[in-house]
Short mmCIF file of C-alpha atoms in Angstrom, two decimals:
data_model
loop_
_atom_site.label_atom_id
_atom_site.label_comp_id
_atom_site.label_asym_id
_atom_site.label_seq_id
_atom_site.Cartn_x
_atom_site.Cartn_y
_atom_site.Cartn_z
CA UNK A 198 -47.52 258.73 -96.95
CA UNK A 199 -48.16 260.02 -93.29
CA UNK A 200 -46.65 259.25 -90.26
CA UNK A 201 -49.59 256.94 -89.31
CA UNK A 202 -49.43 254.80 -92.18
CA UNK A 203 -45.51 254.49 -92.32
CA UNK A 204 -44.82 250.69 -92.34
CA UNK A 205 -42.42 249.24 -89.32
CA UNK A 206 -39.19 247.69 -90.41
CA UNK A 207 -36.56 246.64 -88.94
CA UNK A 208 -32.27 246.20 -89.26
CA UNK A 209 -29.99 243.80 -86.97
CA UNK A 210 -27.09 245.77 -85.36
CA UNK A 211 -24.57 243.55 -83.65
CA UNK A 212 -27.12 240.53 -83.78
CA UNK A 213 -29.79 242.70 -82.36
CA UNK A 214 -32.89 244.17 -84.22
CA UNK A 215 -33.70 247.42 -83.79
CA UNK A 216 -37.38 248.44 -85.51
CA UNK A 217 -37.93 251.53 -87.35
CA UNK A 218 -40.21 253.64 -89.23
CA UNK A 219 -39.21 256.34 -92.04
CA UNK A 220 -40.81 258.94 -93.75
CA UNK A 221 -40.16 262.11 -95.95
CA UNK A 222 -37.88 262.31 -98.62
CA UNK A 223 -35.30 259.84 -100.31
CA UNK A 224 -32.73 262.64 -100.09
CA UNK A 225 -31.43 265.17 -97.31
CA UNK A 226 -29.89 264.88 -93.98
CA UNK A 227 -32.39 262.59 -91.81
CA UNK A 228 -33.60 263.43 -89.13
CA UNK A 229 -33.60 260.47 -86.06
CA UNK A 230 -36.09 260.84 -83.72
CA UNK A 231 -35.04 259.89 -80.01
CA UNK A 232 -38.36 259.20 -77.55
CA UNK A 233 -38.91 259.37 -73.99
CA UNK A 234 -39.23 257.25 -70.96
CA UNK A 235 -41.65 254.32 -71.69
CA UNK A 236 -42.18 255.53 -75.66
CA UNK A 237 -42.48 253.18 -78.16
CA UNK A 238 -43.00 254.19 -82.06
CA UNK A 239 -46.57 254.88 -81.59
CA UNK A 240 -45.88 258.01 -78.85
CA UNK A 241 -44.08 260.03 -81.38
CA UNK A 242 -46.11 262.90 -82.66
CA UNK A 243 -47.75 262.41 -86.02
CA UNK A 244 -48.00 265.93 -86.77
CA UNK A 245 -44.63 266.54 -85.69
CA UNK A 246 -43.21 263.73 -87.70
CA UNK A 247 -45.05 265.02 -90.85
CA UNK A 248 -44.38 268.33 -90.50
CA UNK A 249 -40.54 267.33 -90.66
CA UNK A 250 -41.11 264.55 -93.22
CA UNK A 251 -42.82 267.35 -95.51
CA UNK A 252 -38.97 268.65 -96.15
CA UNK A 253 -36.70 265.92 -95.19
CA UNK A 254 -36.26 262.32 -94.15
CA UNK A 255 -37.28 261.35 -90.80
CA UNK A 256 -36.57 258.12 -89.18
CA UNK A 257 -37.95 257.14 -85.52
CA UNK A 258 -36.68 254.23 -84.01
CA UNK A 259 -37.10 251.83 -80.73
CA UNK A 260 -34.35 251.34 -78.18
CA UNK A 261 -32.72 247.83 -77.62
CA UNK A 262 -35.33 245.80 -75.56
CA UNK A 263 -38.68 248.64 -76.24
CA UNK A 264 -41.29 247.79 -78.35
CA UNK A 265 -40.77 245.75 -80.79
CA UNK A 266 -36.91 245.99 -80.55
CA UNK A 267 -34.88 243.10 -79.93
CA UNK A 268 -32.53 242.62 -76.78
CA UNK A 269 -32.70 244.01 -72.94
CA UNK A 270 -33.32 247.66 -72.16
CA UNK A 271 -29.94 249.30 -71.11
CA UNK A 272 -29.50 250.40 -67.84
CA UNK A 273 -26.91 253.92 -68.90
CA UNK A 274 -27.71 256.81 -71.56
CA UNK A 275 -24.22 255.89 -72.74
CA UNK A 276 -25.18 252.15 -73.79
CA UNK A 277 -28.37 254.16 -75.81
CA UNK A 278 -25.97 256.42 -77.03
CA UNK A 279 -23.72 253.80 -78.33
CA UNK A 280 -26.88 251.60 -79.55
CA UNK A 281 -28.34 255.13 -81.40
CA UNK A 282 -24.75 255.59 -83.14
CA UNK A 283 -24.74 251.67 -84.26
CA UNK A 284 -28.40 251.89 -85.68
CA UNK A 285 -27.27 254.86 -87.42
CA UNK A 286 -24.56 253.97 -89.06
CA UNK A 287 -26.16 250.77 -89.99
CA UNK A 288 -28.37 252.63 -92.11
CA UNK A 289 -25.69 254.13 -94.19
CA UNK A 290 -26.01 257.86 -92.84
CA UNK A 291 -22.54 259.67 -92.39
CA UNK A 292 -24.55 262.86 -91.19
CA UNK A 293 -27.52 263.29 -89.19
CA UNK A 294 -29.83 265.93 -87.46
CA UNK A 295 -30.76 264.30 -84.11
CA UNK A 296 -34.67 265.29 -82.17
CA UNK A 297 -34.71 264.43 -78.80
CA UNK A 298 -37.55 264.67 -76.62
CA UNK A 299 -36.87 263.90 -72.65
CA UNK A 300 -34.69 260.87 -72.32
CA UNK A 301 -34.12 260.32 -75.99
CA UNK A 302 -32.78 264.49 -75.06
CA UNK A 303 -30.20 262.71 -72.44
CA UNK A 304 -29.21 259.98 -75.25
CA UNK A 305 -28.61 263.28 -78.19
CA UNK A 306 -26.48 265.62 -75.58
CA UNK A 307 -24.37 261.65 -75.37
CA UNK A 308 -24.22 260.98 -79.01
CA UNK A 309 -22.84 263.90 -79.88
CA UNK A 310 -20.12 264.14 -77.12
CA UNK A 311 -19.38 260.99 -78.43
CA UNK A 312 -19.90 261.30 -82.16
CA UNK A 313 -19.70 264.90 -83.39
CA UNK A 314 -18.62 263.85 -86.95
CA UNK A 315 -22.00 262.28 -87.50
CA UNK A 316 -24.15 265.13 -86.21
CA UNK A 317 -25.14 268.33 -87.92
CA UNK A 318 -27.65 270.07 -85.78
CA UNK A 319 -29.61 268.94 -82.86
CA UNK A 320 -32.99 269.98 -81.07
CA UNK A 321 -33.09 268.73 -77.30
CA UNK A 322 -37.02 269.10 -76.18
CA UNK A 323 -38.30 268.93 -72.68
CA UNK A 324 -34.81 267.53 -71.50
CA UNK A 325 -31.60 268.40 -69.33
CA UNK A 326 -28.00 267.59 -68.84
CA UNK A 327 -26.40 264.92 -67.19
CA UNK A 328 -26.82 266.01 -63.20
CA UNK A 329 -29.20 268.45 -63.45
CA UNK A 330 -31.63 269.81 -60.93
CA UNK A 331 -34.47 267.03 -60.17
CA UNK A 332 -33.45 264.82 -62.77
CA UNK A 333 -32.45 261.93 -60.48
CA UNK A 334 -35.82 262.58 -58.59
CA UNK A 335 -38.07 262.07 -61.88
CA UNK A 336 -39.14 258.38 -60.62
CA UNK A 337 -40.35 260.19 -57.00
CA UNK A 338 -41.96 262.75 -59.11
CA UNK A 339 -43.82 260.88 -61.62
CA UNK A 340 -45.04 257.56 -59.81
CA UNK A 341 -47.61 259.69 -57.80
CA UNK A 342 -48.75 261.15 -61.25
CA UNK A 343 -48.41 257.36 -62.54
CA UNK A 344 -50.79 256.12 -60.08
CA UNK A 345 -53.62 259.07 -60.15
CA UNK A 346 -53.72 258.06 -63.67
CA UNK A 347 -54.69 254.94 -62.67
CA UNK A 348 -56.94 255.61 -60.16
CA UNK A 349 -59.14 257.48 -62.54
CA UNK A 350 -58.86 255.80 -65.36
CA UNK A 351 -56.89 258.12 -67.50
CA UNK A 352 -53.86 257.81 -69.21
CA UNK A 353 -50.66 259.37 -66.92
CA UNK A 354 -49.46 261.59 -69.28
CA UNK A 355 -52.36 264.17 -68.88
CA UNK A 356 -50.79 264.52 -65.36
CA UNK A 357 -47.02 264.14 -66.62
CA UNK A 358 -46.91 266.27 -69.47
CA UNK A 359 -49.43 269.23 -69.09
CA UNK A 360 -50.46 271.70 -66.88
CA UNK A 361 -53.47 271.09 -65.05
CA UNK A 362 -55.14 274.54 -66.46
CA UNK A 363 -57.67 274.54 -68.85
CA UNK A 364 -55.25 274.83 -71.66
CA UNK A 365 -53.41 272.03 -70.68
CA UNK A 366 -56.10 269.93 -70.30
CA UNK A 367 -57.49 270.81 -74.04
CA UNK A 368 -53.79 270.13 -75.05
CA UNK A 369 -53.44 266.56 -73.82
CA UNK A 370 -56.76 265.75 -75.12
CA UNK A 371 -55.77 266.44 -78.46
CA UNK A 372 -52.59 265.14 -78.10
CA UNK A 373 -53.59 261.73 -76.80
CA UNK A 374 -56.23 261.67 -79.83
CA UNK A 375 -53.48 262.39 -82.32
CA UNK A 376 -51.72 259.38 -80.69
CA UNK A 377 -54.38 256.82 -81.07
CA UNK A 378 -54.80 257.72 -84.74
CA UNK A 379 -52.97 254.65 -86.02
CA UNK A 380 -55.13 251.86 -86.64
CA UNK A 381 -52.44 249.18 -88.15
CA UNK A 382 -49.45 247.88 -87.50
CA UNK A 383 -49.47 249.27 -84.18
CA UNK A 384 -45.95 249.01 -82.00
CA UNK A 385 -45.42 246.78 -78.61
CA UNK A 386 -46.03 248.12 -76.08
CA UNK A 387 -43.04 248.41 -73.75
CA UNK A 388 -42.64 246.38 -70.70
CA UNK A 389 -42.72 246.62 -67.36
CA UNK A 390 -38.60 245.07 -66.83
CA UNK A 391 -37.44 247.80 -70.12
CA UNK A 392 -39.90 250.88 -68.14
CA UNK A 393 -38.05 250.33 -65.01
CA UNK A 394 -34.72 249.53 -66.46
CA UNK A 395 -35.13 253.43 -68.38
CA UNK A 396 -35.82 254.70 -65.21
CA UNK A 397 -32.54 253.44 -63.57
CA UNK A 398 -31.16 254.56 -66.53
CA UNK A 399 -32.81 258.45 -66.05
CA UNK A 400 -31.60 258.15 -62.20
CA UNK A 401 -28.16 257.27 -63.14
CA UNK A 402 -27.70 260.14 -65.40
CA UNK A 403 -29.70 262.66 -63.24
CA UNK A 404 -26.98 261.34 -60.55
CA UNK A 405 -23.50 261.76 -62.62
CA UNK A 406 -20.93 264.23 -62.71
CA UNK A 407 -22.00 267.66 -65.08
CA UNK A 408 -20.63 266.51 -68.74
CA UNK A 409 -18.61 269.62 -70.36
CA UNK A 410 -20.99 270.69 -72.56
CA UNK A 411 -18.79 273.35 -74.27
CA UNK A 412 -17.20 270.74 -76.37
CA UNK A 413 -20.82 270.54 -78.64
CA UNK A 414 -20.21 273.15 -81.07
CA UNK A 415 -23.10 271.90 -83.31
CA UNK A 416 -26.36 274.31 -83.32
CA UNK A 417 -28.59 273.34 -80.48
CA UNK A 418 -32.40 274.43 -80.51
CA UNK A 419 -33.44 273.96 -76.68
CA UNK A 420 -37.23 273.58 -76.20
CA UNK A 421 -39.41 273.09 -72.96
CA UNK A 422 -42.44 273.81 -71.68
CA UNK A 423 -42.58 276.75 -68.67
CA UNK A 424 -43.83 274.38 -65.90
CA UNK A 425 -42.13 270.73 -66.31
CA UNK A 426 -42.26 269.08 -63.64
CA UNK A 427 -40.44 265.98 -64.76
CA UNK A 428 -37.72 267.64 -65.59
CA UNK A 429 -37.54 271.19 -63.96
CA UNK A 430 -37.69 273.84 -67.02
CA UNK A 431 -34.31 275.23 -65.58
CA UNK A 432 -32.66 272.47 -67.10
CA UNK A 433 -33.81 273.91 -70.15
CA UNK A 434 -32.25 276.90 -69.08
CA UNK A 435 -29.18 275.74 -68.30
CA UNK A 436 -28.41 273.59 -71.10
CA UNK A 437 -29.18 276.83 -73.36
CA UNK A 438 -26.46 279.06 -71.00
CA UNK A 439 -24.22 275.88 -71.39
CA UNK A 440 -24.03 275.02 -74.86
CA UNK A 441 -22.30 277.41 -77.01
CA UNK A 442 -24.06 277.72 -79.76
CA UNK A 443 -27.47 277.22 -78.54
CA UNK A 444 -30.98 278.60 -78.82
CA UNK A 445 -33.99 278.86 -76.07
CA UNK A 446 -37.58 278.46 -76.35
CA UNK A 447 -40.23 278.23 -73.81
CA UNK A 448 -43.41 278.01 -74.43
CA UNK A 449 -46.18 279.47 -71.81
CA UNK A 450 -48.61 277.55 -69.49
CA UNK A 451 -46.74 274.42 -70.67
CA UNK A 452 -45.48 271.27 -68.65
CA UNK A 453 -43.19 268.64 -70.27
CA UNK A 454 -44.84 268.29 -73.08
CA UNK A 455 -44.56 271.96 -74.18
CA UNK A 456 -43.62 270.67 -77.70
CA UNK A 457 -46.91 268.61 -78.06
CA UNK A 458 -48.91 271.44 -76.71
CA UNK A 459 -47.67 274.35 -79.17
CA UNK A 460 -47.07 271.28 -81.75
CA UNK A 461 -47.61 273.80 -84.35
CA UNK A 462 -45.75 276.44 -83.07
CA UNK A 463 -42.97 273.90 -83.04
CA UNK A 464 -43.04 272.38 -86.19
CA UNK A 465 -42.50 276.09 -87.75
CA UNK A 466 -39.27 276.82 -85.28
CA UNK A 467 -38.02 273.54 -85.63
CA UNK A 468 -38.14 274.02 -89.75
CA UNK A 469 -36.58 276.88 -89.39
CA UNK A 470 -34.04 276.05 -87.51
CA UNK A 471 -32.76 272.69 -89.27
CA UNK A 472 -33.19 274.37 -93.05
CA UNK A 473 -30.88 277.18 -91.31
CA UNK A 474 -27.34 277.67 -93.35
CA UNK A 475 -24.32 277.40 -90.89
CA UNK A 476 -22.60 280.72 -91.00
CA UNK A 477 -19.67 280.94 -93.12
CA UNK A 478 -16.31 280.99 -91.19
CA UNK A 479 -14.49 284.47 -91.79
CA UNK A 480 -11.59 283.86 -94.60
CA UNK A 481 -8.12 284.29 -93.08
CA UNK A 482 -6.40 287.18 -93.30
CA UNK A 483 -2.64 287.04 -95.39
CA UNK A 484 0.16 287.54 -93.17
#
């Protein structure tokens, strides 16, 4: 089965009903999927998603109140947080790998501050930490790219998430063909109350106090296009300096959506990096 035919279900946490798709593998450590800003199901990847479900489980679900999930959007990365960590464990899963891509980057860097226990390795894409540069200023940056979409009848994200050079453009054309691959069973699209209610969400966080990031001990693989402009690429940059056991990647002539644009490229590092054994603690030495 493939990404695009993966059928939607759906689990109630705390009398709310998250949707859900899964692929891969009965067995393995899962890998959940956290999406961006305005994402529902259908803006995940397909080839990234298979490429990870060749190996391993992956699971890619909607926040409370997006899509087809139940409730109101929350207006904090914590609430997501805590909502991601409830879905989770609803499922069964006492260890995860976590893949987030922008704000579903904001809710991983949350989950695991708040649940290291459950988390084995994590892979924050396009993404910064809580107060970093621009990231409160994403609404003032984007709704000018929001509306040229509009005004020429394209879809936002060729503005948003690629460069406006020739290989960007290529890139979101392919990448926005990938996306409309799935015929049936297609997800909700989000509203406009849970779209605005992320964005508060993204301001608030871009606005907070600097979380100590020294505490997440897991391995981090940081990822990020060389020119985002929704959230600066130095972000990327700092989170790698920050995080202690962290790895960078940027790719070249790349905006936010780096990832989608070297999707390939990617896939292999990300493989790589999740089927990576921890190193071995030294033994102790006898007194």
């Amino acid at each position: 089965m493939k990404w695009n035919d993966a059928p939607s279900k759906s689990v109630e946490v705390a009398g709310t009903k998250f949707v859900y798709r899964r692929l891969g593998p009965k067995d393995g450590v899962p890998v959940i999927m956290l999406n961006h800003w305005g994402a529902v199901l259908d803006n995940f990847d397909p080839r990234i998603i298979d490429g990870l479900a060749a190996t391993r489980p992956v699971i890619a679900f909607n926040y409370r109140g997006v899509g087809a999930s139940g409730g109101e959007a929350p207006l904090t990365v914590a609430e997501m947080a805590r909502d991601a960590i409830a879905f989770i464990r609803a499922l069964g899963f006492q260890e995860v790998d976590l893949l987030g891509f922008s704000l579903g980057g904001f809710v991983a860097q949350d989950i695991v501050l708040k649940e290291p226990g459950l988390i084995r390795k994590v892979i924050l894409a396009g993404t910064g930490p809580a107060g970093g540069e621009g990231i409160a200023k994403v609404g003032l940056v984007s709704w000018p790219l929001i509306l040229k979409g509009m005004l020429t009848f394209r879809d936002p994200k060729i503005y948003l998430f690629f460069t406006s050079t020739a290989t960007g453009r290529r890139a979101a054309k392919d990448f926005l063909t990938r996306l409309k691959e799935r015929t049936a069973d297609r997800d909700k699209p989000i509203t406009m109350g849970a779209f605005l209610r992320q964005l508060k969400a993204i301001k608030a966080w871009g606005a907070q106090a600097q979380q100590d990031l020294s505490e997440i001990r897991k391995p981090v693989l940081v990822a990020n296009g060389d020119r985002d402009r929704m959230v600066p690429s130095s972000n990327s940059v700092d989170l790698a300096r920050r995080l202690p056991n962290a790895e960078l990647i940027l790719y070249e002539d790349s905006g936010h959506g780096g990832v989608f644009q070297y999707h390939e490229a990617f896939l292999r590092k990300a493989l790589e990096f999740l089927a990576r054994q921890a190193p071995t603690p030294p033994a102790a030495h006898p007194e």
